[in-house]
Structures are given as structure tokens and as C-alpha cells.
Amino acid sequence: MISQRKTLKDLINDSTKIIRAVGAHNALGAKLVEINGFDAVWASGFEISTAYARPDANILTMTEFLYAASQMVEATNLPIIADCDTGFGNVNNVIRMVKDYEKAGIAAVCIEDKLFPKMNSFISTRQNLICTEEFCNKISAAINTRVDPNFLVIARVEALIAGYSMNEALERAVAYSESGADMILIHSKQKDPSEIFEFCKKWTHKTPIVIVPTTYTSLNLVQVKEHNIKMVIYANQALRASIKAVNKVLSTLNNTGILKSIDSELAKMDELFELQGMNEMLAEEKLYQLMSIQKV
């Protein structure tokens, strides 16, 4: 767990590296992110909420989010970056959150500058921000509470999402950086990356920048590097892909009633056994059986 934090910190300090994180909502999703060669797992609040069939609007509790993230820690060697919405309340909630998430082996937490309860950034209503000073207090509380200096605190700026000016976004980001945030996540819901590029060009601080290109899907890694962006989070694509695939399979099965009609869409059982760790378990079982025989 400690090594996962150091891995993330080392990646941030590597000037040649763009960190690519992918969203997940459970241990299996995190394992698939690792298998496919990405650098980190984003324990997505949106994905976790959707997995519970609940709105992404602070309906779930911190305990439910933490449980999902802690399962990801156990399932993969990748660093887990936890989406913690607004920090689940005020400064006192943030203090408890940092203690519990650090204890669980999470590598980093991300909190956003919205009022609690928050609303998903892509819903066109109720995008209300807290004042800059109050959010700076949350950042300071998180930094002062952590024990391991490799446990990172990411400040997510929602000013552009809420319709505020670029200057407001920059001023908030500067304040959060000066309050100790290890990274700044600048969020946008525009269909192209021009707003993000403008922010990056005007960003003069050393604090690394994180982006989430959910809506500006034409962005490529060359552009990311050109604009000195350190981390890209593909926040919900895996979940959306899986929902589409499952719906397609179930629809076909419902229409045909024949399992053979969906064979080509299914992962082989051997793949699932490998993901479960079944082969590793059987190998260990055999090893201890041999050891027992040798003792006789």
C-alpha cells in the first residue's frame, strides 16, 4: 500500500511521464485497468454511485465509497486515486476522510470546491461552489491530517463547470495550490479542449495539472504533453462500455432464447478464473499438499 503511494509520487516527479488513470467502481474493474497497462485507478464517485443504481449527488455515504476504493487497493498493485466529491461535508468531515482513506491504503484523494451535497458536473442544474477560503481550509486540513507525505491531496476546480470566468478558475487554483494541494484538477464540460488549453497556458505555478476529458474526446496525448498536463483521467468509459455490452448481450438472449447466439460476446471461463486468482489459489493448495506429504 505504501509502495502504491510512492509509485504515484514517482510518476508525478518523472518529467517524461504522462499519468493515465482509468475509472473503476470495484475490484474487478481496477484489475482490468492494471491488466491493460494503465498507470493508476480512479475510484470514480460517478461509477460507484451508478453501480449502486443511485444518483451521483452525495446520496451514498463516505463509508460506501471507501469500501469500494479499499477493495480496489486489495485487488491491484496500481495506485488508487479516490474521488471524494466535496470531502463529504465540512473541514471535520475532511479530517475524518483523510484518516480513513490513508489507513485503507489509498494513494491519493481528490476533493472538489462545490457545496455539499454536490451534483454531478454534467447535470445542467445546481452547480454551486463554496467560497475559496472555505475550500482552502479543507485543503489545509487534509494536508495537516495526513501522516504519509506520499499520500496526495488533489484539489478539483469546478469554476468552469459552474459557468464562472477563467480568471475565477485560475484564482481558485492558485489559492488551492498555495494551501498545499499536491495537484490541481481543472474540469470542463466543453466539447473541445480549448478552455482547458487556455487554463494551462495561463497556469504559472509548479503544481501539476490533472484533466478529465469526458466531453472533449478528440484530445490526444501529444496535445496533453504540449500543454504540460501531468495526469489524464478516463473517468467513466469502462463502465459505459460494460453497460452497453451487457445490454446488447441480454437483448440478444431475450430475443433468441439461445445461449449460442451470444457465445462470441462472452469472455471465456478461463479468463474469469485468471481474474479471480483461481489458478494461483490452486497452485498454492498443491504446494502445501506437497509440503504436507514431505513431512510424513
PDB file of C-alpha atoms in Angstrom:
ATOM      1  CA  MET A   1       0.000   0.000   0.000  1.00  0.00           C
ATOM      2  CA  ILE A   2       2.813   2.370   0.883  1.00  0.00           C
ATOM      3  CA  SER A   3       4.592   1.367  -2.327  1.00  0.00           C
ATOM      4  CA  GLN A   4       1.481   2.269  -4.335  1.00  0.00           C
ATOM      5  CA  ARG A   5       1.686   5.804  -2.951  1.00  0.00           C
ATOM      6  CA  LYS A   6       5.382   6.045  -3.716  1.00  0.00           C
ATOM      7  CA  THR A   7       4.721   4.736  -7.229  1.00  0.00           C
ATOM      8  CA  LEU A   8       2.292   7.579  -7.862  1.00  0.00           C
ATOM      9  CA  LYS A   9       4.619  10.164  -6.347  1.00  0.00           C
ATOM     10  CA  ASP A  10       7.498   8.893  -8.505  1.00  0.00           C
ATOM     11  CA  LEU A  11       5.324   9.096 -11.617  1.00  0.00           C
ATOM     12  CA  ILE A  12       4.485  12.700 -10.800  1.00  0.00           C
ATOM     13  CA  ASN A  13       8.162  13.532 -10.348  1.00  0.00           C
ATOM     14  CA  ASP A  14       9.073  11.885 -13.669  1.00  0.00           C
ATOM     15  CA  SER A  15       9.140  14.792 -16.122  1.00  0.00           C
ATOM     16  CA  THR A  16       8.839  12.456 -19.119  1.00  0.00           C
ATOM     17  CA  LYS A  17       5.677  10.711 -17.913  1.00  0.00           C
ATOM     18  CA  ILE A  18       2.008  11.460 -18.527  1.00  0.00           C
ATOM     19  CA  ILE A  19      -0.014   9.564 -15.925  1.00  0.00           C
ATOM     20  CA  ARG A  20      -3.074   7.797 -17.322  1.00  0.00           C
ATOM     21  CA  ALA A  21      -5.741   6.778 -14.821  1.00  0.00           C
ATOM     22  CA  VAL A  22      -8.957   4.906 -15.622  1.00  0.00           C
ATOM     23  CA  GLY A  23     -12.186   4.902 -13.645  1.00  0.00           C
ATOM     24  CA  ALA A  24     -13.445   1.826 -11.813  1.00  0.00           C
ATOM     25  CA  HIS A  25     -16.125   1.047  -9.251  1.00  0.00           C
ATOM     26  CA  ASN A  26     -14.969  -2.289  -7.849  1.00  0.00           C
ATOM     27  CA  ALA A  27     -12.026  -4.656  -7.518  1.00  0.00           C
ATOM     28  CA  LEU A  28     -12.629  -6.334 -10.883  1.00  0.00           C
ATOM     29  CA  GLY A  29     -12.657  -3.020 -12.706  1.00  0.00           C
ATOM     30  CA  ALA A  30      -9.401  -1.998 -11.019  1.00  0.00           C
ATOM     31  CA  LYS A  31      -7.780  -5.284 -12.009  1.00  0.00           C
ATOM     32  CA  LEU A  32      -8.802  -4.809 -15.638  1.00  0.00           C
ATOM     33  CA  VAL A  33      -7.272  -1.320 -15.611  1.00  0.00           C
ATOM     34  CA  GLU A  34      -3.997  -2.841 -14.423  1.00  0.00           C
ATOM     35  CA  ILE A  35      -4.056  -5.686 -16.949  1.00  0.00           C
ATOM     36  CA  ASN A  36      -4.477  -3.190 -19.781  1.00  0.00           C
ATOM     37  CA  GLY A  37      -1.350  -1.255 -18.868  1.00  0.00           C
ATOM     38  CA  PHE A  38      -2.587   1.988 -17.326  1.00  0.00           C
ATOM     39  CA  ASP A  39      -0.788   3.804 -14.513  1.00  0.00           C
ATOM     40  CA  ALA A  40      -3.472   4.301 -11.865  1.00  0.00           C
ATOM     41  CA  VAL A  41      -7.095   3.642 -10.968  1.00  0.00           C
ATOM     42  CA  TRP A  42      -9.625   6.407 -10.421  1.00  0.00           C
ATOM     43  CA  ALA A  43     -12.117   5.199  -7.789  1.00  0.00           C
ATOM     44  CA  SER A  44     -14.873   7.111  -9.523  1.00  0.00           C
ATOM     45  CA  GLY A  45     -17.699   8.575  -7.471  1.00  0.00           C
ATOM     46  CA  PHE A  46     -19.865   8.517 -10.588  1.00  0.00           C
ATOM     47  CA  GLU A  47     -19.099   4.850 -11.284  1.00  0.00           C
ATOM     48  CA  ILE A  48     -19.578   3.773  -7.671  1.00  0.00           C
ATOM     49  CA  SER A  49     -22.890   5.651  -7.461  1.00  0.00           C
ATOM     50  CA  THR A  50     -24.041   4.103 -10.735  1.00  0.00           C
ATOM     51  CA  ALA A  51     -23.070   0.630  -9.519  1.00  0.00           C
ATOM     52  CA  TYR A  52     -25.462   1.179  -6.595  1.00  0.00           C
ATOM     53  CA  ALA A  53     -28.087   2.491  -9.074  1.00  0.00           C
ATOM     54  CA  ARG A  54     -28.077   5.791  -7.188  1.00  0.00           C
ATOM     55  CA  PRO A  55     -27.603   9.381  -8.444  1.00  0.00           C
ATOM     56  CA  ASP A  56     -24.132  10.913  -8.358  1.00  0.00           C
ATOM     57  CA  ALA A  57     -25.257  13.601  -5.911  1.00  0.00           C
ATOM     58  CA  ASN A  58     -23.792  12.676  -2.498  1.00  0.00           C
ATOM     59  CA  ILE A  59     -26.529  10.098  -1.955  1.00  0.00           C
ATOM     60  CA  LEU A  60     -24.038   7.411  -0.921  1.00  0.00           C
ATOM     61  CA  THR A  61     -22.062   7.753   2.301  1.00  0.00           C
ATOM     62  CA  MET A  62     -18.319   8.069   2.740  1.00  0.00           C
ATOM     63  CA  THR A  63     -18.282   4.514   4.109  1.00  0.00           C
ATOM     64  CA  GLU A  64     -19.775   3.136   0.888  1.00  0.00           C
ATOM     65  CA  PHE A  65     -17.270   4.994  -1.279  1.00  0.00           C
ATOM     66  CA  LEU A  66     -14.381   3.977   0.973  1.00  0.00           C
ATOM     67  CA  TYR A  67     -15.417   0.317   0.914  1.00  0.00           C
ATOM     68  CA  ALA A  68     -15.331   0.282  -2.902  1.00  0.00           C
ATOM     69  CA  ALA A  69     -11.953   2.034  -3.032  1.00  0.00           C
ATOM     70  CA  SER A  70     -10.422  -0.258  -0.394  1.00  0.00           C
ATOM     71  CA  GLN A  71     -11.439  -3.323  -2.431  1.00  0.00           C
ATOM     72  CA  MET A  72      -9.546  -1.840  -5.372  1.00  0.00           C
ATOM     73  CA  VAL A  73      -6.438  -1.419  -3.197  1.00  0.00           C
ATOM     74  CA  GLU A  74      -6.528  -5.133  -2.382  1.00  0.00           C
ATOM     75  CA  ALA A  75      -7.065  -6.196  -5.995  1.00  0.00           C
ATOM     76  CA  THR A  76      -4.271  -4.338  -7.784  1.00  0.00           C
ATOM     77  CA  ASN A  77      -0.737  -3.041  -7.434  1.00  0.00           C
ATOM     78  CA  LEU A  78      -1.717   0.222  -9.114  1.00  0.00           C
ATOM     79  CA  PRO A  79      -2.159   3.414  -7.067  1.00  0.00           C
ATOM     80  CA  ILE A  80      -5.806   4.154  -6.257  1.00  0.00           C
ATOM     81  CA  ILE A  81      -6.888   7.775  -6.617  1.00  0.00           C
ATOM     82  CA  ALA A  82     -10.179   8.209  -4.768  1.00  0.00           C
ATOM     83  CA  ASP A  83     -12.839  10.612  -5.950  1.00  0.00           C
ATOM     84  CA  CYS A  84     -14.139  12.012  -2.654  1.00  0.00           C
ATOM     85  CA  ASP A  85     -16.578  14.600  -4.022  1.00  0.00           C
ATOM     86  CA  THR A  86     -16.635  17.576  -1.623  1.00  0.00           C
ATOM     87  CA  GLY A  87     -14.861  15.703   1.162  1.00  0.00           C
ATOM     88  CA  PHE A  88     -18.246  14.518   2.459  1.00  0.00           C
ATOM     89  CA  GLY A  89     -19.001  17.725   4.315  1.00  0.00           C
ATOM     90  CA  ASN A  90     -17.021  20.421   6.113  1.00  0.00           C
ATOM     91  CA  VAL A  91     -13.462  20.541   7.480  1.00  0.00           C
ATOM     92  CA  ASN A  92     -14.264  17.992  10.188  1.00  0.00           C
ATOM     93  CA  ASN A  93     -15.550  15.526   7.603  1.00  0.00           C
ATOM     94  CA  VAL A  94     -12.405  16.048   5.512  1.00  0.00           C
ATOM     95  CA  ILE A  95     -10.213  15.295   8.535  1.00  0.00           C
ATOM     96  CA  ARG A  96     -12.013  12.012   9.136  1.00  0.00           C
ATOM     97  CA  MET A  97     -11.969  11.199   5.431  1.00  0.00           C
ATOM     98  CA  VAL A  98      -8.197  11.625   5.153  1.00  0.00           C
ATOM     99  CA  LYS A  99      -7.558   9.470   8.224  1.00  0.00           C
ATOM    100  CA  ASP A 100      -9.775   6.648   6.968  1.00  0.00           C
ATOM    101  CA  TYR A 101      -8.650   6.725   3.336  1.00  0.00           C
ATOM    102  CA  GLU A 102      -4.969   6.855   4.260  1.00  0.00           C
ATOM    103  CA  LYS A 103      -5.423   3.947   6.667  1.00  0.00           C
ATOM    104  CA  ALA A 104      -7.073   1.947   3.855  1.00  0.00           C
ATOM    105  CA  GLY A 105      -4.023   2.279   1.604  1.00  0.00           C
ATOM    106  CA  ILE A 106      -5.416   4.794  -0.879  1.00  0.00           C
ATOM    107  CA  ALA A 107      -2.667   6.670  -2.757  1.00  0.00           C
ATOM    108  CA  ALA A 108      -4.497   9.967  -3.283  1.00  0.00           C
ATOM    109  CA  VAL A 109      -7.811  11.685  -2.626  1.00  0.00           C
ATOM    110  CA  CYS A 110      -9.484  14.301  -4.791  1.00  0.00           C
ATOM    111  CA  ILE A 111     -11.949  16.835  -3.390  1.00  0.00           C
ATOM    112  CA  GLU A 112     -13.904  19.475  -5.311  1.00  0.00           C
ATOM    113  CA  ASP A 113     -14.925  23.019  -4.449  1.00  0.00           C
ATOM    114  CA  LYS A 114     -18.698  22.571  -4.615  1.00  0.00           C
ATOM    115  CA  LEU A 115     -21.260  22.970  -1.876  1.00  0.00           C
ATOM    116  CA  PHE A 116     -22.271  19.773  -0.096  1.00  0.00           C
ATOM    117  CA  PRO A 117     -24.322  17.959  -1.319  1.00  0.00           C
ATOM    118  CA  LYS A 118     -22.784  18.228  -4.777  1.00  0.00           C
ATOM    119  CA  MET A 119     -24.368  17.490  -8.132  1.00  0.00           C
ATOM    120  CA  ASN A 120     -22.657  15.630 -10.970  1.00  0.00           C
ATOM    121  CA  SER A 121     -20.769  18.122 -13.132  1.00  0.00           C
ATOM    122  CA  PHE A 122     -22.640  17.245 -16.321  1.00  0.00           C
ATOM    123  CA  ILE A 123     -26.091  17.976 -14.909  1.00  0.00           C
ATOM    124  CA  SER A 124     -27.147  21.461 -16.006  1.00  0.00           C
ATOM    125  CA  THR A 125     -28.659  22.482 -12.684  1.00  0.00           C
ATOM    126  CA  ARG A 126     -27.356  23.360  -9.205  1.00  0.00           C
ATOM    127  CA  GLN A 127     -23.612  23.726  -9.739  1.00  0.00           C
ATOM    128  CA  ASN A 128     -22.911  25.786  -6.626  1.00  0.00           C
ATOM    129  CA  LEU A 129     -19.386  26.454  -5.370  1.00  0.00           C
ATOM    130  CA  ILE A 130     -18.248  27.116  -1.823  1.00  0.00           C
ATOM    131  CA  CYS A 131     -16.173  30.207  -1.153  1.00  0.00           C
ATOM    132  CA  THR A 132     -12.471  29.988  -1.900  1.00  0.00           C
ATOM    133  CA  GLU A 133     -11.452  30.498   1.721  1.00  0.00           C
ATOM    134  CA  GLU A 134     -13.599  27.632   2.970  1.00  0.00           C
ATOM    135  CA  PHE A 135     -12.201  25.242   0.381  1.00  0.00           C
ATOM    136  CA  CYS A 136      -8.653  26.342   1.199  1.00  0.00           C
ATOM    137  CA  ASN A 137      -9.413  25.387   4.802  1.00  0.00           C
ATOM    138  CA  LYS A 138     -10.432  21.916   3.605  1.00  0.00           C
ATOM    139  CA  ILE A 139      -7.187  21.539   1.650  1.00  0.00           C
ATOM    140  CA  SER A 140      -5.117  22.704   4.628  1.00  0.00           C
ATOM    141  CA  ALA A 141      -6.976  20.306   6.930  1.00  0.00           C
ATOM    142  CA  ALA A 142      -6.316  17.402   4.565  1.00  0.00           C
ATOM    143  CA  ILE A 143      -2.614  18.234   4.275  1.00  0.00           C
ATOM    144  CA  ASN A 144      -2.188  18.686   8.030  1.00  0.00           C
ATOM    145  CA  THR A 145      -4.058  15.444   8.804  1.00  0.00           C
ATOM    146  CA  ARG A 146      -2.155  13.060   6.551  1.00  0.00           C
ATOM    147  CA  VAL A 147       0.650  11.035   8.122  1.00  0.00           C
ATOM    148  CA  ASP A 148       2.402   9.759   4.995  1.00  0.00           C
ATOM    149  CA  PRO A 149       3.767  12.650   2.869  1.00  0.00           C
ATOM    150  CA  ASN A 150       3.310  10.416  -0.187  1.00  0.00           C
ATOM    151  CA  PHE A 151      -0.466  10.428   0.390  1.00  0.00           C
ATOM    152  CA  LEU A 152      -1.574  13.050  -2.127  1.00  0.00           C
ATOM    153  CA  VAL A 153      -4.367  15.611  -1.985  1.00  0.00           C
ATOM    154  CA  ILE A 154      -5.801  16.762  -5.317  1.00  0.00           C
ATOM    155  CA  ALA A 155      -7.899  19.939  -5.461  1.00  0.00           C
ATOM    156  CA  ARG A 156     -10.591  19.882  -8.123  1.00  0.00           C
ATOM    157  CA  VAL A 157     -11.607  23.272  -9.539  1.00  0.00           C
ATOM    158  CA  GLU A 158     -15.238  23.363 -10.724  1.00  0.00           C
ATOM    159  CA  ALA A 159     -15.413  27.067 -11.631  1.00  0.00           C
ATOM    160  CA  LEU A 160     -15.598  26.444 -15.389  1.00  0.00           C
ATOM    161  CA  ILE A 161     -18.269  23.793 -14.866  1.00  0.00           C
ATOM    162  CA  ALA A 162     -20.342  26.257 -12.842  1.00  0.00           C
ATOM    163  CA  GLY A 163     -20.089  28.965 -15.503  1.00  0.00           C
ATOM    164  CA  TYR A 164     -17.541  31.217 -13.817  1.00  0.00           C
ATOM    165  CA  SER A 165     -14.783  33.060 -15.667  1.00  0.00           C
ATOM    166  CA  MET A 166     -11.326  31.768 -16.499  1.00  0.00           C
ATOM    167  CA  ASN A 167      -9.890  34.306 -14.063  1.00  0.00           C
ATOM    168  CA  GLU A 168     -12.048  32.869 -11.277  1.00  0.00           C
ATOM    169  CA  ALA A 169     -10.837  29.356 -12.104  1.00  0.00           C
ATOM    170  CA  LEU A 170      -7.208  30.486 -12.077  1.00  0.00           C
ATOM    171  CA  GLU A 171      -7.574  32.470  -8.855  1.00  0.00           C
ATOM    172  CA  ARG A 172      -9.132  29.487  -7.105  1.00  0.00           C
ATOM    173  CA  ALA A 173      -6.472  27.137  -8.433  1.00  0.00           C
ATOM    174  CA  VAL A 174      -3.690  29.443  -7.204  1.00  0.00           C
ATOM    175  CA  ALA A 175      -5.286  29.658  -3.749  1.00  0.00           C
ATOM    176  CA  TYR A 176      -5.662  25.879  -3.531  1.00  0.00           C
ATOM    177  CA  SER A 177      -2.086  25.350  -4.648  1.00  0.00           C
ATOM    178  CA  GLU A 178      -0.834  27.797  -2.028  1.00  0.00           C
ATOM    179  CA  SER A 179      -2.916  25.964   0.601  1.00  0.00           C
ATOM    180  CA  GLY A 180      -0.853  22.851  -0.088  1.00  0.00           C
ATOM    181  CA  ALA A 181      -2.718  20.889  -2.782  1.00  0.00           C
ATOM    182  CA  ASP A 182      -0.357  18.413  -4.462  1.00  0.00           C
ATOM    183  CA  MET A 183      -2.174  18.611  -7.810  1.00  0.00           C
ATOM    184  CA  ILE A 184      -4.859  20.783  -9.405  1.00  0.00           C
ATOM    185  CA  LEU A 185      -7.672  19.131 -11.367  1.00  0.00           C
ATOM    186  CA  ILE A 186      -9.263  21.610 -13.748  1.00  0.00           C
ATOM    187  CA  HIS A 187     -12.627  20.422 -15.013  1.00  0.00           C
ATOM    188  CA  SER A 188     -14.525  21.439 -18.154  1.00  0.00           C
ATOM    189  CA  LYS A 189     -17.658  20.243 -19.921  1.00  0.00           C
ATOM    190  CA  GLN A 190     -16.901  21.874 -23.273  1.00  0.00           C
ATOM    191  CA  LYS A 191     -16.914  19.721 -26.409  1.00  0.00           C
ATOM    192  CA  ASP A 192     -13.361  20.719 -27.336  1.00  0.00           C
ATOM    193  CA  PRO A 193     -10.252  21.229 -25.170  1.00  0.00           C
ATOM    194  CA  SER A 194      -9.741  24.946 -25.922  1.00  0.00           C
ATOM    195  CA  GLU A 195     -10.923  26.014 -22.448  1.00  0.00           C
ATOM    196  CA  ILE A 196      -8.515  23.572 -20.817  1.00  0.00           C
ATOM    197  CA  PHE A 197      -5.677  24.694 -23.073  1.00  0.00           C
ATOM    198  CA  GLU A 198      -6.314  28.336 -22.150  1.00  0.00           C
ATOM    199  CA  PHE A 199      -6.157  27.459 -18.460  1.00  0.00           C
ATOM    200  CA  CYS A 200      -2.912  25.536 -18.932  1.00  0.00           C
ATOM    201  CA  LYS A 201      -1.267  28.344 -20.884  1.00  0.00           C
ATOM    202  CA  LYS A 202      -2.090  30.794 -18.082  1.00  0.00           C
ATOM    203  CA  TRP A 203      -1.043  28.425 -15.299  1.00  0.00           C
ATOM    204  CA  THR A 204       2.357  29.569 -13.995  1.00  0.00           C
ATOM    205  CA  HIS A 205       2.578  27.562 -10.767  1.00  0.00           C
ATOM    206  CA  LYS A 206       4.606  24.372 -10.399  1.00  0.00           C
ATOM    207  CA  THR A 207       1.663  22.370  -9.031  1.00  0.00           C
ATOM    208  CA  PRO A 208       0.885  19.668 -11.657  1.00  0.00           C
ATOM    209  CA  ILE A 209      -2.357  19.763 -13.633  1.00  0.00           C
ATOM    210  CA  VAL A 210      -4.917  16.944 -13.919  1.00  0.00           C
ATOM    211  CA  ILE A 211      -7.715  16.801 -16.507  1.00  0.00           C
ATOM    212  CA  VAL A 212     -10.798  14.645 -17.152  1.00  0.00           C
ATOM    213  CA  PRO A 213     -11.572  14.722 -20.907  1.00  0.00           C
ATOM    214  CA  THR A 214     -15.053  13.177 -20.708  1.00  0.00           C
ATOM    215  CA  THR A 215     -16.618  15.631 -23.162  1.00  0.00           C
ATOM    216  CA  TYR A 216     -13.652  16.826 -25.238  1.00  0.00           C
ATOM    217  CA  THR A 217     -12.968  13.379 -26.648  1.00  0.00           C
ATOM    218  CA  SER A 218     -10.719  14.434 -29.555  1.00  0.00           C
ATOM    219  CA  LEU A 219      -7.853  15.224 -27.159  1.00  0.00           C
ATOM    220  CA  ASN A 220      -4.678  13.205 -27.739  1.00  0.00           C
ATOM    221  CA  LEU A 221      -1.561  12.616 -25.656  1.00  0.00           C
ATOM    222  CA  VAL A 222       0.606  14.819 -27.863  1.00  0.00           C
ATOM    223  CA  GLN A 223      -1.626  17.771 -27.018  1.00  0.00           C
ATOM    224  CA  VAL A 224      -1.588  16.757 -23.352  1.00  0.00           C
ATOM    225  CA  LYS A 225       2.209  16.879 -23.311  1.00  0.00           C
ATOM    226  CA  GLU A 226       2.347  20.171 -25.232  1.00  0.00           C
ATOM    227  CA  HIS A 227       0.202  21.818 -22.544  1.00  0.00           C
ATOM    228  CA  ASN A 228       2.201  20.418 -19.608  1.00  0.00           C
ATOM    229  CA  ILE A 229      -0.700  18.339 -18.292  1.00  0.00           C
ATOM    230  CA  LYS A 230       0.572  15.707 -15.882  1.00  0.00           C
ATOM    231  CA  MET A 231      -2.396  13.373 -15.489  1.00  0.00           C
ATOM    232  CA  VAL A 232      -5.343  12.348 -17.648  1.00  0.00           C
ATOM    233  CA  ILE A 233      -8.286  10.571 -16.018  1.00  0.00           C
ATOM    234  CA  TYR A 234     -10.555   8.487 -18.248  1.00  0.00           C
ATOM    235  CA  ALA A 235     -13.224   8.626 -15.592  1.00  0.00           C
ATOM    236  CA  ASN A 236     -16.185   6.522 -16.716  1.00  0.00           C
ATOM    237  CA  GLN A 237     -15.563   4.994 -20.140  1.00  0.00           C
ATOM    238  CA  ALA A 238     -15.101   1.438 -18.855  1.00  0.00           C
ATOM    239  CA  LEU A 239     -18.437   1.483 -17.036  1.00  0.00           C
ATOM    240  CA  ARG A 240     -20.256   2.953 -20.008  1.00  0.00           C
ATOM    241  CA  ALA A 241     -18.716   0.332 -22.304  1.00  0.00           C
ATOM    242  CA  SER A 242     -19.714  -2.506 -20.000  1.00  0.00           C
ATOM    243  CA  ILE A 243     -23.317  -1.289 -19.712  1.00  0.00           C
ATOM    244  CA  LYS A 244     -23.622  -1.109 -23.492  1.00  0.00           C
ATOM    245  CA  ALA A 245     -22.102  -4.576 -23.906  1.00  0.00           C
ATOM    246  CA  VAL A 246     -24.287  -6.207 -21.236  1.00  0.00           C
ATOM    247  CA  ASN A 247     -27.443  -4.623 -22.655  1.00  0.00           C
ATOM    248  CA  LYS A 248     -26.545  -5.922 -26.114  1.00  0.00           C
ATOM    249  CA  VAL A 249     -25.985  -9.474 -24.841  1.00  0.00           C
ATOM    250  CA  LEU A 250     -29.140  -9.539 -22.726  1.00  0.00           C
ATOM    251  CA  SER A 251     -31.229  -8.139 -25.551  1.00  0.00           C
ATOM    252  CA  THR A 252     -29.946 -10.800 -27.948  1.00  0.00           C
ATOM    253  CA  LEU A 253     -30.527 -13.563 -25.400  1.00  0.00           C
ATOM    254  CA  ASN A 254     -34.035 -12.311 -24.694  1.00  0.00           C
ATOM    255  CA  ASN A 255     -34.852 -12.289 -28.405  1.00  0.00           C
ATOM    256  CA  THR A 256     -33.374 -15.708 -29.248  1.00  0.00           C
ATOM    257  CA  GLY A 257     -33.526 -17.684 -26.026  1.00  0.00           C
ATOM    258  CA  ILE A 258     -30.395 -19.494 -27.225  1.00  0.00           C
ATOM    259  CA  LEU A 259     -27.093 -19.175 -25.360  1.00  0.00           C
ATOM    260  CA  LYS A 260     -25.141 -19.983 -28.518  1.00  0.00           C
ATOM    261  CA  SER A 261     -26.362 -16.693 -30.016  1.00  0.00           C
ATOM    262  CA  ILE A 262     -24.229 -14.722 -27.543  1.00  0.00           C
ATOM    263  CA  ASP A 263     -21.166 -17.021 -27.346  1.00  0.00           C
ATOM    264  CA  SER A 264     -18.976 -14.667 -29.360  1.00  0.00           C
ATOM    265  CA  GLU A 265     -19.729 -11.782 -26.970  1.00  0.00           C
ATOM    266  CA  LEU A 266     -18.653 -13.601 -23.813  1.00  0.00           C
ATOM    267  CA  ALA A 267     -15.290 -13.832 -22.073  1.00  0.00           C
ATOM    268  CA  LYS A 268     -14.098 -17.412 -21.647  1.00  0.00           C
ATOM    269  CA  MET A 269     -14.444 -19.010 -18.229  1.00  0.00           C
ATOM    270  CA  ASP A 270     -10.658 -19.433 -18.110  1.00  0.00           C
ATOM    271  CA  GLU A 271     -10.297 -15.642 -18.283  1.00  0.00           C
ATOM    272  CA  LEU A 272     -12.593 -15.255 -15.305  1.00  0.00           C
ATOM    273  CA  PHE A 273     -10.709 -17.882 -13.324  1.00  0.00           C
ATOM    274  CA  GLU A 274      -7.491 -15.968 -14.004  1.00  0.00           C
ATOM    275  CA  LEU A 275      -9.064 -12.699 -12.868  1.00  0.00           C
ATOM    276  CA  GLN A 276     -10.367 -14.393  -9.711  1.00  0.00           C
ATOM    277  CA  GLY A 277      -6.941 -15.709  -8.848  1.00  0.00           C
ATOM    278  CA  MET A 278      -8.263 -19.268  -9.045  1.00  0.00           C
ATOM    279  CA  ASN A 279      -5.135 -20.620 -10.741  1.00  0.00           C
ATOM    280  CA  GLU A 280      -2.916 -19.025  -8.110  1.00  0.00           C
ATOM    281  CA  MET A 281      -5.084 -20.462  -5.342  1.00  0.00           C
ATOM    282  CA  LEU A 282      -4.904 -23.985  -6.781  1.00  0.00           C
ATOM    283  CA  ALA A 283      -1.128 -23.705  -7.175  1.00  0.00           C
ATOM    284  CA  GLU A 284      -0.754 -22.698  -3.530  1.00  0.00           C
ATOM    285  CA  GLU A 285      -3.051 -25.513  -2.468  1.00  0.00           C
ATOM    286  CA  LYS A 286      -0.925 -28.006  -4.384  1.00  0.00           C
ATOM    287  CA  LEU A 287       2.265 -26.570  -2.864  1.00  0.00           C
ATOM    288  CA  TYR A 288       1.029 -27.047   0.692  1.00  0.00           C
ATOM    289  CA  GLN A 289      -0.232 -30.535  -0.074  1.00  0.00           C
ATOM    290  CA  LEU A 290       3.267 -31.452  -1.297  1.00  0.00           C
ATOM    291  CA  MET A 291       4.827 -29.920   1.798  1.00  0.00           C
ATOM    292  CA  SER A 292       2.478 -31.973   3.954  1.00  0.00           C
ATOM    293  CA  ILE A 293       3.417 -35.177   2.138  1.00  0.00           C
ATOM    294  CA  GLN A 294       7.137 -34.446   2.512  1.00  0.00           C
ATOM    295  CA  LYS A 295       6.751 -34.077   6.261  1.00  0.00           C
ATOM    296  CA  VAL A 296       5.266 -37.560   6.561  1.00  0.00           C
TER     297      VAL A 296
END
